[in-house]
Amino acid sequence: MTRCFKKYFSFFGVLCATVNRKIKSMLISLDSHISNNLPKILKILHSKQLKPISLYSTNKYNSQQGNLYAK
């Protein structure tokens, strides 16, 4: 006595599951890479000192004008 079983998995279902597993694998490897290198990146960023773009800020300009008028 043999029975014919219906196929419950279609081609697109198998394809979707395969792609889903591959995407999860890539995300896990990316997460691992970021978590390993994040302390190094933060250390480099904290070691850099930010400098102003222009040497003449508005406060310095206003204080120089005040000194000119005081003379």
PDB file of C-alpha atoms in Angstrom:
ATOM      1  CA  MET A   1       0.000   0.000   0.000  1.00  0.00           C
ATOM      2  CA  THR A   2       1.567   3.242  -1.129  1.00  0.00           C
ATOM      3  CA  ARG A   3       0.287   6.742  -0.678  1.00  0.00           C
ATOM      4  CA  CYS A   4       0.931   9.748  -2.804  1.00  0.00           C
ATOM      5  CA  PHE A   5       1.987  12.611  -0.570  1.00  0.00           C
ATOM      6  CA  LYS A   6       1.334  16.124  -1.709  1.00  0.00           C
ATOM      7  CA  LYS A   7       4.365  18.367  -2.018  1.00  0.00           C
ATOM      8  CA  TYR A   8       4.025  21.158   0.518  1.00  0.00           C
ATOM      9  CA  PHE A   9       7.165  22.974  -0.555  1.00  0.00           C
ATOM     10  CA  SER A  10       7.080  24.925  -3.770  1.00  0.00           C
ATOM     11  CA  PHE A  11      10.122  26.087  -5.681  1.00  0.00           C
ATOM     12  CA  PHE A  12       9.607  29.679  -4.519  1.00  0.00           C
ATOM     13  CA  GLY A  13       9.222  28.601  -0.895  1.00  0.00           C
ATOM     14  CA  VAL A  14      12.555  26.791  -0.990  1.00  0.00           C
ATOM     15  CA  LEU A  15      14.162  29.735  -2.787  1.00  0.00           C
ATOM     16  CA  CYS A  16      12.812  32.170  -0.190  1.00  0.00           C
ATOM     17  CA  ALA A  17      14.081  30.029   2.686  1.00  0.00           C
ATOM     18  CA  THR A  18      17.522  29.757   1.066  1.00  0.00           C
ATOM     19  CA  VAL A  19      17.785  33.498   0.496  1.00  0.00           C
ATOM     20  CA  ASN A  20      16.547  34.195   4.032  1.00  0.00           C
ATOM     21  CA  ARG A  21      19.206  31.925   5.510  1.00  0.00           C
ATOM     22  CA  LYS A  22      21.948  33.507   3.381  1.00  0.00           C
ATOM     23  CA  ILE A  23      20.888  37.030   4.406  1.00  0.00           C
ATOM     24  CA  LYS A  24      20.861  36.038   8.082  1.00  0.00           C
ATOM     25  CA  SER A  25      24.334  34.531   7.695  1.00  0.00           C
ATOM     26  CA  MET A  26      25.660  37.733   6.120  1.00  0.00           C
ATOM     27  CA  LEU A  27      24.078  39.894   8.829  1.00  0.00           C
ATOM     28  CA  ILE A  28      25.589  37.748  11.576  1.00  0.00           C
ATOM     29  CA  SER A  29      29.066  38.012  10.035  1.00  0.00           C
ATOM     30  CA  LEU A  30      28.653  41.786   9.613  1.00  0.00           C
ATOM     31  CA  ASP A  31      27.521  42.123  13.228  1.00  0.00           C
ATOM     32  CA  SER A  32      30.510  40.106  14.391  1.00  0.00           C
ATOM     33  CA  HIS A  33      32.892  42.251  12.349  1.00  0.00           C
ATOM     34  CA  ILE A  34      31.404  45.502  13.664  1.00  0.00           C
ATOM     35  CA  SER A  35      31.363  44.367  17.289  1.00  0.00           C
ATOM     36  CA  ASN A  36      35.030  43.345  17.049  1.00  0.00           C
ATOM     37  CA  ASN A  37      36.196  46.598  15.448  1.00  0.00           C
ATOM     38  CA  LEU A  38      33.915  49.109  17.175  1.00  0.00           C
ATOM     39  CA  PRO A  39      36.184  49.639  20.229  1.00  0.00           C
ATOM     40  CA  LYS A  40      39.112  50.397  17.897  1.00  0.00           C
ATOM     41  CA  ILE A  41      37.043  52.884  15.908  1.00  0.00           C
ATOM     42  CA  LEU A  42      35.787  54.616  19.054  1.00  0.00           C
ATOM     43  CA  LYS A  43      39.312  54.829  20.451  1.00  0.00           C
ATOM     44  CA  ILE A  44      40.538  56.507  17.260  1.00  0.00           C
ATOM     45  CA  LEU A  45      37.633  58.948  17.267  1.00  0.00           C
ATOM     46  CA  HIS A  46      38.181  59.874  20.913  1.00  0.00           C
ATOM     47  CA  SER A  47      41.892  60.413  20.351  1.00  0.00           C
ATOM     48  CA  LYS A  48      41.282  62.970  17.590  1.00  0.00           C
ATOM     49  CA  GLN A  49      40.897  66.564  18.696  1.00  0.00           C
ATOM     50  CA  LEU A  50      38.321  68.559  16.792  1.00  0.00           C
ATOM     51  CA  LYS A  51      39.494  71.936  15.551  1.00  0.00           C
ATOM     52  CA  PRO A  52      37.330  74.823  14.349  1.00  0.00           C
ATOM     53  CA  ILE A  53      37.025  75.346  10.613  1.00  0.00           C
ATOM     54  CA  SER A  54      37.711  79.076  10.686  1.00  0.00           C
ATOM     55  CA  LEU A  55      40.038  80.866  13.039  1.00  0.00           C
ATOM     56  CA  TYR A  56      37.701  83.829  13.420  1.00  0.00           C
ATOM     57  CA  SER A  57      34.554  82.930  15.269  1.00  0.00           C
ATOM     58  CA  THR A  58      31.737  85.414  15.839  1.00  0.00           C
ATOM     59  CA  ASN A  59      32.669  85.857  19.502  1.00  0.00           C
ATOM     60  CA  LYS A  60      36.281  86.670  18.682  1.00  0.00           C
ATOM     61  CA  TYR A  61      35.190  89.065  15.919  1.00  0.00           C
ATOM     62  CA  ASN A  62      32.792  90.873  18.257  1.00  0.00           C
ATOM     63  CA  SER A  63      35.406  91.144  20.988  1.00  0.00           C
ATOM     64  CA  GLN A  64      37.918  92.626  18.531  1.00  0.00           C
ATOM     65  CA  GLN A  65      35.379  95.199  17.410  1.00  0.00           C
ATOM     66  CA  GLY A  66      34.717  96.124  21.010  1.00  0.00           C
ATOM     67  CA  ASN A  67      38.430  96.684  21.563  1.00  0.00           C
ATOM     68  CA  LEU A  68      38.647  98.864  18.468  1.00  0.00           C
ATOM     69  CA  TYR A  69      35.840 101.090  19.673  1.00  0.00           C
ATOM     70  CA  ALA A  70      37.319 101.313  23.161  1.00  0.00           C
ATOM     71  CA  LYS A  71      40.512 102.992  21.877  1.00  0.00           C
TER      72      LYS A  71
END
